XYZ file of C-alpha atoms in Angstrom:
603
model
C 0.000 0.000 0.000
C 1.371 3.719 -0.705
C 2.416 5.768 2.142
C 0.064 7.924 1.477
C -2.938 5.420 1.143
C -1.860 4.560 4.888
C -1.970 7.892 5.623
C -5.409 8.581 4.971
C -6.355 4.914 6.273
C -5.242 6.104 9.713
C -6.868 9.401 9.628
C -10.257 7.121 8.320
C -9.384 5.429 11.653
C -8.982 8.564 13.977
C -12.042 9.607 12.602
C -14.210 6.592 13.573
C -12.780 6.319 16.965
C -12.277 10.449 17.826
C -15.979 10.480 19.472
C -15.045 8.175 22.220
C -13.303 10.947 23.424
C -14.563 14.271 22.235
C -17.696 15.570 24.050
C -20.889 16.319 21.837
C -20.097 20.203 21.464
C -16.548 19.444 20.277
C -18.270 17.643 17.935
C -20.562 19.494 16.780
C -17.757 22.397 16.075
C -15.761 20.197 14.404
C -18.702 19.339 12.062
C -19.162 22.390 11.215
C -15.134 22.819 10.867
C -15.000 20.068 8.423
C -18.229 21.462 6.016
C -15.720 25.072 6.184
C -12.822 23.139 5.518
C -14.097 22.058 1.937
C -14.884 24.881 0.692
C -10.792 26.058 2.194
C -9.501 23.159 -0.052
C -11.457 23.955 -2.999
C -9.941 27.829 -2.273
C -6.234 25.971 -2.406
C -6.914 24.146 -5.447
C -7.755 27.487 -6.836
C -5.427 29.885 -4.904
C -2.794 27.639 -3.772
C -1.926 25.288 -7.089
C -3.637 27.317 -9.843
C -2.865 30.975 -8.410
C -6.462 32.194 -8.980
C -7.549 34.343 -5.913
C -10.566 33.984 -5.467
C -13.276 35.935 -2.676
C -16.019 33.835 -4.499
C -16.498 30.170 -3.336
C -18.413 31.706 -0.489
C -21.156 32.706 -2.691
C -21.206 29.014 -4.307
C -21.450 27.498 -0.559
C -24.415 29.477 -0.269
C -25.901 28.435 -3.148
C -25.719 24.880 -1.996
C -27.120 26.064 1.553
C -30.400 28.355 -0.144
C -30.891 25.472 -2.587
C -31.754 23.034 -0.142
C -33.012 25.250 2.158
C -35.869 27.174 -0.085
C -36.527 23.577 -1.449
C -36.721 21.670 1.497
C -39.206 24.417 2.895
C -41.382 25.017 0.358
C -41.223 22.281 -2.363
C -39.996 18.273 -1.450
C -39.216 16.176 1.342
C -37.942 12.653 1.699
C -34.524 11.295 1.485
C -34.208 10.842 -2.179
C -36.045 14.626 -3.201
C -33.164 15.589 -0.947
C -30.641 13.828 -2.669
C -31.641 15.288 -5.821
C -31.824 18.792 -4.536
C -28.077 18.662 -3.567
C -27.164 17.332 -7.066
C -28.971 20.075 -8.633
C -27.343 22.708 -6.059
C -23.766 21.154 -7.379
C -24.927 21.725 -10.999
C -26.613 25.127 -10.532
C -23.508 26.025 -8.086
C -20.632 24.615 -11.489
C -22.930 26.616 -14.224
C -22.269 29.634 -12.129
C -18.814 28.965 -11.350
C -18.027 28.313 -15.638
C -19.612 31.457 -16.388
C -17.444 33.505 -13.887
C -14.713 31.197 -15.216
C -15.736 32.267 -19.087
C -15.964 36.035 -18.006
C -12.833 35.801 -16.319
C -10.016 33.641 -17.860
C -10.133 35.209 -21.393
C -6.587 35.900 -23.103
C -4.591 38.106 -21.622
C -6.750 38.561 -18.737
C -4.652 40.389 -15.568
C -4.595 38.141 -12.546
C -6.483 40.631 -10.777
C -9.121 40.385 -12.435
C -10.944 37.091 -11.418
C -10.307 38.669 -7.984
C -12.201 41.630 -8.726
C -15.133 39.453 -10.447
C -15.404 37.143 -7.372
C -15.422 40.155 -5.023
C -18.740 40.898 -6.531
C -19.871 37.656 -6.800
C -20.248 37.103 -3.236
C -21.843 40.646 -2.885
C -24.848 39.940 -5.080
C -25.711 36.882 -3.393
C -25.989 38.118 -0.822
C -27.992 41.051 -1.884
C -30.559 38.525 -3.710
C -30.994 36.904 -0.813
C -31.828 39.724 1.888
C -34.171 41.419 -1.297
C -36.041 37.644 -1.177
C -37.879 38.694 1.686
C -39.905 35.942 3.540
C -39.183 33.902 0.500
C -35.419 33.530 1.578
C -35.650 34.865 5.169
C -34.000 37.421 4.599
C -31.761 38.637 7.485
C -33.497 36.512 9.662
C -32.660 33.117 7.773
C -34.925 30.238 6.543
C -35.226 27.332 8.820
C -35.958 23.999 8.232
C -37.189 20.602 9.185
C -33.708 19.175 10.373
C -33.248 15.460 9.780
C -32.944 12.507 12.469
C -29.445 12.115 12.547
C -27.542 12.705 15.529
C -24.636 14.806 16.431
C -22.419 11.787 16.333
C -23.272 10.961 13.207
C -23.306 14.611 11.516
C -19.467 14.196 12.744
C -18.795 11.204 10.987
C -20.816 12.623 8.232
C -18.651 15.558 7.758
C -15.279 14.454 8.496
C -15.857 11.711 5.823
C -17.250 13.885 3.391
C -14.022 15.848 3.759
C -11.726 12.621 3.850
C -13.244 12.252 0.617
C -13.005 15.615 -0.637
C -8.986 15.957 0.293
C -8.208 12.115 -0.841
C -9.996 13.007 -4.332
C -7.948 16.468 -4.422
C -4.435 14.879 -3.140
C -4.852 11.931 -6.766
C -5.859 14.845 -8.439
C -2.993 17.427 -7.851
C -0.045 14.709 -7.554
C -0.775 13.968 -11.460
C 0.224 14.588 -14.570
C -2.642 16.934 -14.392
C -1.966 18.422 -11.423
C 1.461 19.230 -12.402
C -0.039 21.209 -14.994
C -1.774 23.589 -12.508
C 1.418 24.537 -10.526
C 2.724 25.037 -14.285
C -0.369 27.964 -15.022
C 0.534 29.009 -11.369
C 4.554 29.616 -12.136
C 4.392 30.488 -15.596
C 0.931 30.933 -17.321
C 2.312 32.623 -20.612
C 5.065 29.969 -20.946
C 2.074 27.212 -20.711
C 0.340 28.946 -23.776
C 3.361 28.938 -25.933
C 3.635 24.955 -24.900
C 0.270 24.915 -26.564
C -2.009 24.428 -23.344
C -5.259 26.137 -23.313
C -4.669 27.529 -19.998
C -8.097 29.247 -20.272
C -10.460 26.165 -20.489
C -8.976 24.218 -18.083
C -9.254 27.008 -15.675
C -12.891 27.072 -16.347
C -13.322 23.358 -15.928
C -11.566 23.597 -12.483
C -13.413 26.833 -11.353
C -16.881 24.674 -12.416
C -15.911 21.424 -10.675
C -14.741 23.430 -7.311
C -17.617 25.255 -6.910
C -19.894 22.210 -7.351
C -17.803 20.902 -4.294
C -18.135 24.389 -2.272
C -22.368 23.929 -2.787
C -21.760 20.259 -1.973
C -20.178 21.497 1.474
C -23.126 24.402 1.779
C -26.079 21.788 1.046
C -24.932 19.473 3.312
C -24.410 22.143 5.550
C -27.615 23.872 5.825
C -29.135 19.977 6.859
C -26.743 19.869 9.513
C -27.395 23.460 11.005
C -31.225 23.437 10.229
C -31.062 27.255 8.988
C -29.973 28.806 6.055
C -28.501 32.496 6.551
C -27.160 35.214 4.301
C -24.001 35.203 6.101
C -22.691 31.970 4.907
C -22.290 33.499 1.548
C -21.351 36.663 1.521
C -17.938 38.431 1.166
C -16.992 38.068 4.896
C -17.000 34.407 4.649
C -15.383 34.535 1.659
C -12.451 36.636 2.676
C -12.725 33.994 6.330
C -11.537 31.386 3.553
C -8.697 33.045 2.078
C -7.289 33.685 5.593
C -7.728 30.370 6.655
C -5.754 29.208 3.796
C -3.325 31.411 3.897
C -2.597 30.750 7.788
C -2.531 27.166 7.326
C -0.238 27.095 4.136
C -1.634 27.510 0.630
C -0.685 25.113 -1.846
C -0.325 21.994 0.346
C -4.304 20.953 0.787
C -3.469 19.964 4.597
C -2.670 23.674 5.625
C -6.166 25.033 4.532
C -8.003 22.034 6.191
C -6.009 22.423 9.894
C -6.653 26.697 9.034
C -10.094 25.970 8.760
C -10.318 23.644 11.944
C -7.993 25.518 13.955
C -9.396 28.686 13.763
C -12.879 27.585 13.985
C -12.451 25.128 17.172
C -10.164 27.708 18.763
C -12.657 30.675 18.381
C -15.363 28.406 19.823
C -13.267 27.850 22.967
C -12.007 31.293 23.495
C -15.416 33.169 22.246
C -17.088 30.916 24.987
C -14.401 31.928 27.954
C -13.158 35.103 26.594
C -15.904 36.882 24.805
C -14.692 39.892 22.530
C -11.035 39.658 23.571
C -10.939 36.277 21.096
C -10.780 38.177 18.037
C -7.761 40.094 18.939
C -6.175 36.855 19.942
C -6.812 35.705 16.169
C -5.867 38.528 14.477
C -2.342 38.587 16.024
C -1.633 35.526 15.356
C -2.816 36.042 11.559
C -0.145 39.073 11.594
C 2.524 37.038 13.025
C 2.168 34.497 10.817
C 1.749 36.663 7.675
C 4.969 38.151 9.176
C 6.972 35.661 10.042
C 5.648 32.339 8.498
C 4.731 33.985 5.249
C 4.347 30.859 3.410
C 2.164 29.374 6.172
C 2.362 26.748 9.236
C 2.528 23.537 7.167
C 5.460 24.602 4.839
C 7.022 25.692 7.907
C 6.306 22.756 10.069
C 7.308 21.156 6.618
C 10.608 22.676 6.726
C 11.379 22.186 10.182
C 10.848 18.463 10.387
C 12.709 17.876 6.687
C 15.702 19.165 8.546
C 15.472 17.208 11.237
C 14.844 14.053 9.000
C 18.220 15.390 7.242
C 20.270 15.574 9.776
C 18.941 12.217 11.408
C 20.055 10.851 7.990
C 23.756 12.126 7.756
C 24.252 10.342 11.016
C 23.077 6.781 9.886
C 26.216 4.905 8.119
C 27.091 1.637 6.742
C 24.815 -0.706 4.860
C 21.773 1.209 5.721
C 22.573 4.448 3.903
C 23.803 2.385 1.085
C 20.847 0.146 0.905
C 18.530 3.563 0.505
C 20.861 5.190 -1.792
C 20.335 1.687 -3.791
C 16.439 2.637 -3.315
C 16.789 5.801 -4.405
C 18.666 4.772 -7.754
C 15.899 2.297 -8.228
C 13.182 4.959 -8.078
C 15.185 7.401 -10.337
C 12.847 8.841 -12.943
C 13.701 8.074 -16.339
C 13.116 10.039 -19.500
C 12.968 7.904 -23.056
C 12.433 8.411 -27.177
C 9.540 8.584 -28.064
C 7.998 7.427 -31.419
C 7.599 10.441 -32.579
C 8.987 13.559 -35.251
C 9.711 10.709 -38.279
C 12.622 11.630 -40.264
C 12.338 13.204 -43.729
C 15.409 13.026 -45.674
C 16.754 15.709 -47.528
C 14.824 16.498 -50.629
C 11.683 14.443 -49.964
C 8.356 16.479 -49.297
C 6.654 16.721 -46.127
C 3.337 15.349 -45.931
C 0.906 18.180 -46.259
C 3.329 20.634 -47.709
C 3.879 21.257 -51.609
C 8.051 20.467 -52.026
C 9.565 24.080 -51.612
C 7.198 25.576 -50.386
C 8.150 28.105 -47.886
C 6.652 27.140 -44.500
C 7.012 30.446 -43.098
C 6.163 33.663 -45.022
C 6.114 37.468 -43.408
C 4.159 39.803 -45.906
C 5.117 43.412 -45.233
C 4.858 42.929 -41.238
C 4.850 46.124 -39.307
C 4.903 46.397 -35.580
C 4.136 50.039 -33.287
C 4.183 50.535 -29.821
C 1.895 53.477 -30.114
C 4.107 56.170 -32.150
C 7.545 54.415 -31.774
C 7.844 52.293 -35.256
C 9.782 48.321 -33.911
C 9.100 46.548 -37.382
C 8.863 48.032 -40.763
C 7.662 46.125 -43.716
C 9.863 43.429 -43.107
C 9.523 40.729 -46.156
C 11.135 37.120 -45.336
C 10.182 33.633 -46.028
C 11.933 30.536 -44.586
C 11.281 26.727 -46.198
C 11.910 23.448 -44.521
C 15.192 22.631 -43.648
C 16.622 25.997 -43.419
C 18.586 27.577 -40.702
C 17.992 31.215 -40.779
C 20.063 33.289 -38.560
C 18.732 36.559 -37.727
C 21.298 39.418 -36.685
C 21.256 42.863 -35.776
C 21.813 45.623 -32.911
C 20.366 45.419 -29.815
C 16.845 46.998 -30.343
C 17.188 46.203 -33.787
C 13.703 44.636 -33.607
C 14.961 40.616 -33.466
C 12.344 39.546 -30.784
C 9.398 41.415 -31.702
C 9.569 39.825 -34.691
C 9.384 35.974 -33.461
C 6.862 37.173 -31.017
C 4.694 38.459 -33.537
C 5.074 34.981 -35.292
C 4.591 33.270 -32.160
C 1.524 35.147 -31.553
C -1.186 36.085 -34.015
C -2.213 38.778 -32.183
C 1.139 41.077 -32.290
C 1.976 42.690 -35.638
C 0.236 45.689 -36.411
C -0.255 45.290 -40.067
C 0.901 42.691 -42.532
C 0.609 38.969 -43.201
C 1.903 36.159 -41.543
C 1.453 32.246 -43.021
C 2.694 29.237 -41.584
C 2.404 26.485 -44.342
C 0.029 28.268 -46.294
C -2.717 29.380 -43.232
C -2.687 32.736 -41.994
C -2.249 33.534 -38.494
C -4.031 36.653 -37.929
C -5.551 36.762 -34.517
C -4.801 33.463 -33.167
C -2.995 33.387 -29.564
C 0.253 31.374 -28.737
C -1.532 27.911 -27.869
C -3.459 28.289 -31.648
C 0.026 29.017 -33.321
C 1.533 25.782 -31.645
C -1.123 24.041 -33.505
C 0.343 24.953 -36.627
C 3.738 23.910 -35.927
C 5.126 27.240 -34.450
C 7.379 26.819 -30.968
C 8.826 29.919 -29.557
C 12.158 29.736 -26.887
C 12.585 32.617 -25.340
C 15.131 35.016 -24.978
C 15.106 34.688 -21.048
C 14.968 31.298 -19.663
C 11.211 30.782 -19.404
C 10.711 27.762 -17.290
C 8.724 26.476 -14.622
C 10.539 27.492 -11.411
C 8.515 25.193 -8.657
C 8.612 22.139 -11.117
C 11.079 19.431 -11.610
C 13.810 19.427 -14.458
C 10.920 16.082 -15.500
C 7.822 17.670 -14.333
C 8.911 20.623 -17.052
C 9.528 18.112 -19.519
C 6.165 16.399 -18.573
C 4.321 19.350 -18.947
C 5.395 20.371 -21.790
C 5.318 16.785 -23.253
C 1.455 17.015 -22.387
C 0.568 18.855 -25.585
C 0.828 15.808 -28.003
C 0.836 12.890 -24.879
C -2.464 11.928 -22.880
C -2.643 13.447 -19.870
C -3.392 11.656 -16.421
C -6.080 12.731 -14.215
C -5.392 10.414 -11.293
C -1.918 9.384 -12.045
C 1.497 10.716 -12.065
C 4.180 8.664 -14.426
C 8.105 8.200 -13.718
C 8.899 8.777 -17.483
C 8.172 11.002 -19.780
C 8.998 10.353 -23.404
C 10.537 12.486 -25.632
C 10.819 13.180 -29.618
C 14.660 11.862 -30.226
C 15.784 15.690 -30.690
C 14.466 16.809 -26.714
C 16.107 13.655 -25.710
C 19.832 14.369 -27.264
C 19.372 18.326 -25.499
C 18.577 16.850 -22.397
C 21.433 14.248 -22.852
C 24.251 16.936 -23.943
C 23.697 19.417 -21.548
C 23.856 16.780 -18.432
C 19.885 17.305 -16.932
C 19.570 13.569 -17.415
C 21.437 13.721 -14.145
C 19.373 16.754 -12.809
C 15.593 14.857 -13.640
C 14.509 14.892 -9.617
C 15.938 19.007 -9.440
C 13.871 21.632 -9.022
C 14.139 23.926 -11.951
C 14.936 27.068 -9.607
C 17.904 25.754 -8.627
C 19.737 25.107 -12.002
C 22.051 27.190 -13.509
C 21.242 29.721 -15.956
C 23.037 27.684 -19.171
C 20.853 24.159 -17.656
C 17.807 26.417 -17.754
C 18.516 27.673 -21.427
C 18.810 24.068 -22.305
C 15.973 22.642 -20.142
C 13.447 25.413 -22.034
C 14.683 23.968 -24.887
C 14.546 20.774 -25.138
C 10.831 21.730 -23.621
C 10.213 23.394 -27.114
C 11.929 20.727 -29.029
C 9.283 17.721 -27.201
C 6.394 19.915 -28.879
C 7.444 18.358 -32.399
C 7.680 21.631 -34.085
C 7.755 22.294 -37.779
C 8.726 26.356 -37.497
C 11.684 26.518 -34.337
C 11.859 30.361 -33.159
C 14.732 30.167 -30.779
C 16.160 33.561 -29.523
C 19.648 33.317 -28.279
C 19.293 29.669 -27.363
C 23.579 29.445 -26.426
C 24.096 32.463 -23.711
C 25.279 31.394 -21.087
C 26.330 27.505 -22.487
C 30.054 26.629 -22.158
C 31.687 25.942 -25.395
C 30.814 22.137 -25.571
C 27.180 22.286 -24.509
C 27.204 25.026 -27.349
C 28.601 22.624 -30.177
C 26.235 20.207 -28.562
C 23.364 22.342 -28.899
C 24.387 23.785 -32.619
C 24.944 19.738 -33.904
C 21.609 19.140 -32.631
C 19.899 22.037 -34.175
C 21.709 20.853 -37.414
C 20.467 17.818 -37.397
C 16.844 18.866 -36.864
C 17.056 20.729 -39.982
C 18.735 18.626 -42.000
C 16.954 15.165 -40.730
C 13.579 16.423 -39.753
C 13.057 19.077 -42.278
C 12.867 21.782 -39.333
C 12.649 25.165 -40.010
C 14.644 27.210 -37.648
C 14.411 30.793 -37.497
C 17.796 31.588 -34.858
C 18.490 35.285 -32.700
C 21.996 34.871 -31.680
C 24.848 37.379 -31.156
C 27.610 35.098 -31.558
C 28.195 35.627 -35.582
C 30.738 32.224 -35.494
C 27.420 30.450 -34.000
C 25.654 31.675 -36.621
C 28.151 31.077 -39.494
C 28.444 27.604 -37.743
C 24.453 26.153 -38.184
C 23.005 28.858 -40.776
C 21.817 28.209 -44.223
C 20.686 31.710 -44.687
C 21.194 35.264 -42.790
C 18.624 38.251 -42.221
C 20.535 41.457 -41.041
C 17.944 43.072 -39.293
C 18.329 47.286 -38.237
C 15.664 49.977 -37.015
C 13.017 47.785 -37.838
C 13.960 47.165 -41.495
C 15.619 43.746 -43.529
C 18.945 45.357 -44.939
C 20.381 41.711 -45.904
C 18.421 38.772 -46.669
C 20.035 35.906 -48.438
C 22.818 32.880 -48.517
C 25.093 32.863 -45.588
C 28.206 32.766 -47.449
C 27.703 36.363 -49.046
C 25.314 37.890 -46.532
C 27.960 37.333 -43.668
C 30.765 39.150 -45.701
C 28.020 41.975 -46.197
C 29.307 45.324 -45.869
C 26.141 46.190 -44.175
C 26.862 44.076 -41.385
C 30.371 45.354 -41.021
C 29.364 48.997 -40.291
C 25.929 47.973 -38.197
C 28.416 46.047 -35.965
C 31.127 48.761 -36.237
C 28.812 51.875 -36.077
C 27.399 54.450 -38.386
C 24.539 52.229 -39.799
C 21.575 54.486 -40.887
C 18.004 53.674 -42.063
C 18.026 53.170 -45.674
């Protein structure tokens, strides 16, 4: 069995047995604890992995809790009506939650924003409900009929449904899948240019966590026996955040002891000290914000992997051997994939007319208001072709593979990639016609794994797991050689933060490369590469043009780098093409001698 199986086993088990020793008013604030504490983890799926703040998921527990509570006192009654009612609370609750999704996670959409949409969100509920009247109770709440189940059993109740609730969550964010959140969190505009559509599986997430919130609320309102304005409005949603954030966002287990902490704690000290309780939790929020900014479970976290550290340089002998042993065993491993079949030279690509170009810029222009970057710039690249793009800095170089990257960008002009134009399509539609962008600055997943990278980025042509995270990832044979030449093979299990700046040019690489491009846009893939990894790195990008028909469009300020891998040269300045043509005569252009020298003026 998995540790972590055992782990929620035993807590199964503490939860069966806890009542022999808590009274009946611990239990019934730990009931209501545990219905808070799902709608907290459904705030850390959301906040913590996906980095979408969000005031809201009060206002979808109190759709669950007004559901049942208007239906239960006006309409059914009965188990099974019941039932119903809290399924169609969950679907009401996830239609609601899509279309705040849809209205928030457009393109380009500022973080803040979603924040700012689910600040009103829980301000209108609450708003329709105290306008209801009698219908809703108003201020004064809705009772109803509560059911025969005892206080005992509302505890088991509870702490099951949110065993359930965090077991589902924990499959869910330690796969493939899940990886793929942290990835939107850490880097959402590197996940579109990996292809993802960042934007609909935000939606889908938003949907499915508030059809858990109104789970929590609907079972809620049956345990409590009244439904009241207050358990969806902003206060309650802002009560979530906090409890999140004290407990650790991110980590599922901080929210849920937040939640139960601060709720069985306030009980106590409301009961003994009343008034003076609040003060005690609000300096306790500061110090933590202050000190423990990350919250108590990293912390705790922390604390005890140091201990476990230390406990482990003091073991010796056959023991430490025997785990290194394990530890070699459970190694991830990265392998080729079937994948990016070779064309040799000369023979057509399926779907593409035999020279062809597979890239063509019509008269691009690009403007930043009044200030003129790109200029009618004319250029067309064909398979197999290395084109090496040169110039000043400001010259203009990576505004224009942005606005090939990104349909969106140029200003006027046409851009086609093989044959379809691109004109308004964002990053994740351009990978879909073959277009991969590197960027300039390493652009990588910082809280991911050197694998998990590769695994996400692997995810836009492999099947994704829902429930289950894999030890391999495979990769197209060109990701695979980048990876092998630049030594990450040996770095799979390190956190991408902590590599160097050359193993981070590589890693983002060979991240592009597992996309199976046909058009390569790689600006200044060698800085900061020692001499070998950069002959490495240029025999590889050779062979991808030359074997797999790529066509590479290359930024680089190294001229021998360029002279080394080029077919062709572009000599970009102020915006303008000056040079456009073989490599052999464009590199002994005069142009490029008195750009690089000085004196170069527009044409």
């Amino acid at each position: 069995m998995p540790s972590s199986a055992r782990y929620f086993v035993l807590l199964a088990v503490l939860l069966a047995a806890s009542p022999l020793v808590l009274g009946e008013y611990a239990q019934q604030i730990l009931s209501q604890a545990f219905f808070f504490a799902i709608a907290a983890v459904t705030v850390d799926l959301l906040w913590g992995y996906t980095g979408i703040l969000t005031f809201g998921q009060s206002a979808f527990f109190g759709v669950g809790v007004y559901t049942v509570a208007i239906a239960l006192a006006y309409y059914v009654e009965g188990t099974l009506a019941t039932a119903a009612v809290v399924l169609g609370a969950m679907a009401a609750a996830a239609l609601i939650g899509a279309a705040v999704g849809w209205l928030s996670f457009f393109d380009r959409a500022s973080p803040i924003y979603v924040a700012i949409v689910t600040l009103a969100l829980p301000v209108v509920f609450t708003q329709v409900i105290l306008s209801g009247g009698a219908y809703t109770g108003s201020s004064s709440g809705l009772p109803i009929p509560p059911p025969a189940i005892s206080i005992m059993q509302w505890y088991w109740i509870s702490g099951g449904l949110l065993l359930l609730v965090a077991m589902v969550s924990y499959v869910f964010v330690s796969s493939d899948a899940g990886r793929i959140l942290v990835a939107i969190r850490e880097n959402e505009e590197r996940c579109r240019y990996l292809g993802l559509r960042t934007s609909g599986l935000k939606i889908r997430l938003m949907a499915a966590c508030s059809a858990v919130a109104a789970l929590a609320g609907a079972c809620y309102v049956l345990f409590g026996s009244v439904a009241a304005h207050s358990y969806g409005d902003f206060v309650f949603g802002t009560e979530l955040v906090v409890w999140t954030a004290l407990g650790g966002r991110g980590t599922l287990v901080g929210p849920i002891l937040g939640t139960v902490g601060v709720n069985y704690v306030s009980a106590v000290l409301g009961g003994n000290l009343p008034f003076v309780w609040l003060l005690f939790v609000g300096f306790a929020f500061v110090l933590i914000v202050v000190y423990l900014p990350q919250g108590l479970v990293p912390a705790l976290g922390s604390v005890l992997s140091r201990v476990t550290r230390a406990a482990v340089s003091r073991e010796g002998g056959r023991g430490a051997v025997a785990g290194a042993g394990r530890a070699r065993a459970a190694t991830p491993q990265v392998r080729a994939a079937a994948s990016m079949r070779a064309t040799r030279p000369g023979e057509a690509t399926p779907g593409a007319e035999p020279g062809a170009p597979v890239l063509e810029l019509r008269q691009v222009s690009k403007r930043y208001g009044s200030l003129q970057v790109l200029e009618g710039v004319n250029v067309q690249a064909r398979r197999g072709e290395v084109v090496g793009i040169v110039g000043p800095n400001g010259a203009g170089k990576t505004t224009l593979l942005r606005c090939i990257a990104d349909g969106r960008e140029r200003s006027s002009g046409d851009i086609l990639v093989n044959g379809r134009h691109i004109a308004g399509l964002p990053p994740q539609a351009c990978v879909a016609l073959g277009v991969s962008r590197k960027f300039q600055t390493p652009n990588v997943f910082d809280a991911l794994s050197v694998l998990d990278c590769l695994r996400v980025a692997r995810s836009y042509r492999a099947p994704t797991s829902w429930w289950r995270r894999s030890d391999t990832v495979e990769l197209p044979e060109p990701a695979l050689r980048t990876v092998q030449v630049s030594g990450l093979l040996s770095l799979l299990d390190e956190p991408a933060a902590h590599l160097s700046h050359g193993a981070k040019q590589a890693l983002e690489l060979a991240m592009v490369l597992a996309l199976e491009p046909a058009v390569l846009l790689l600006d200044e893939p060698t800085a900061g590469l020692t001499r070998e990894e950069r002959a490495a790195i240029g025999g590889v990008l050779t062979e991808l043009a030359q074997s797999h028909r790529l066509c590479i469009l290359l930024i680089e300020h190294d001229l021998d780098f360029v002279r080394e891998i080029s077919t062709r040269l572009v000599v970009l300045h102020m915006g303008r093409v000056l040079v456009d043509g073989p490599l052999p005569e464009a590199a002994e252009s005069e142009v490029i001698r008195t750009i690089y020298v000085g004196g170069g003026a527009r044409p």
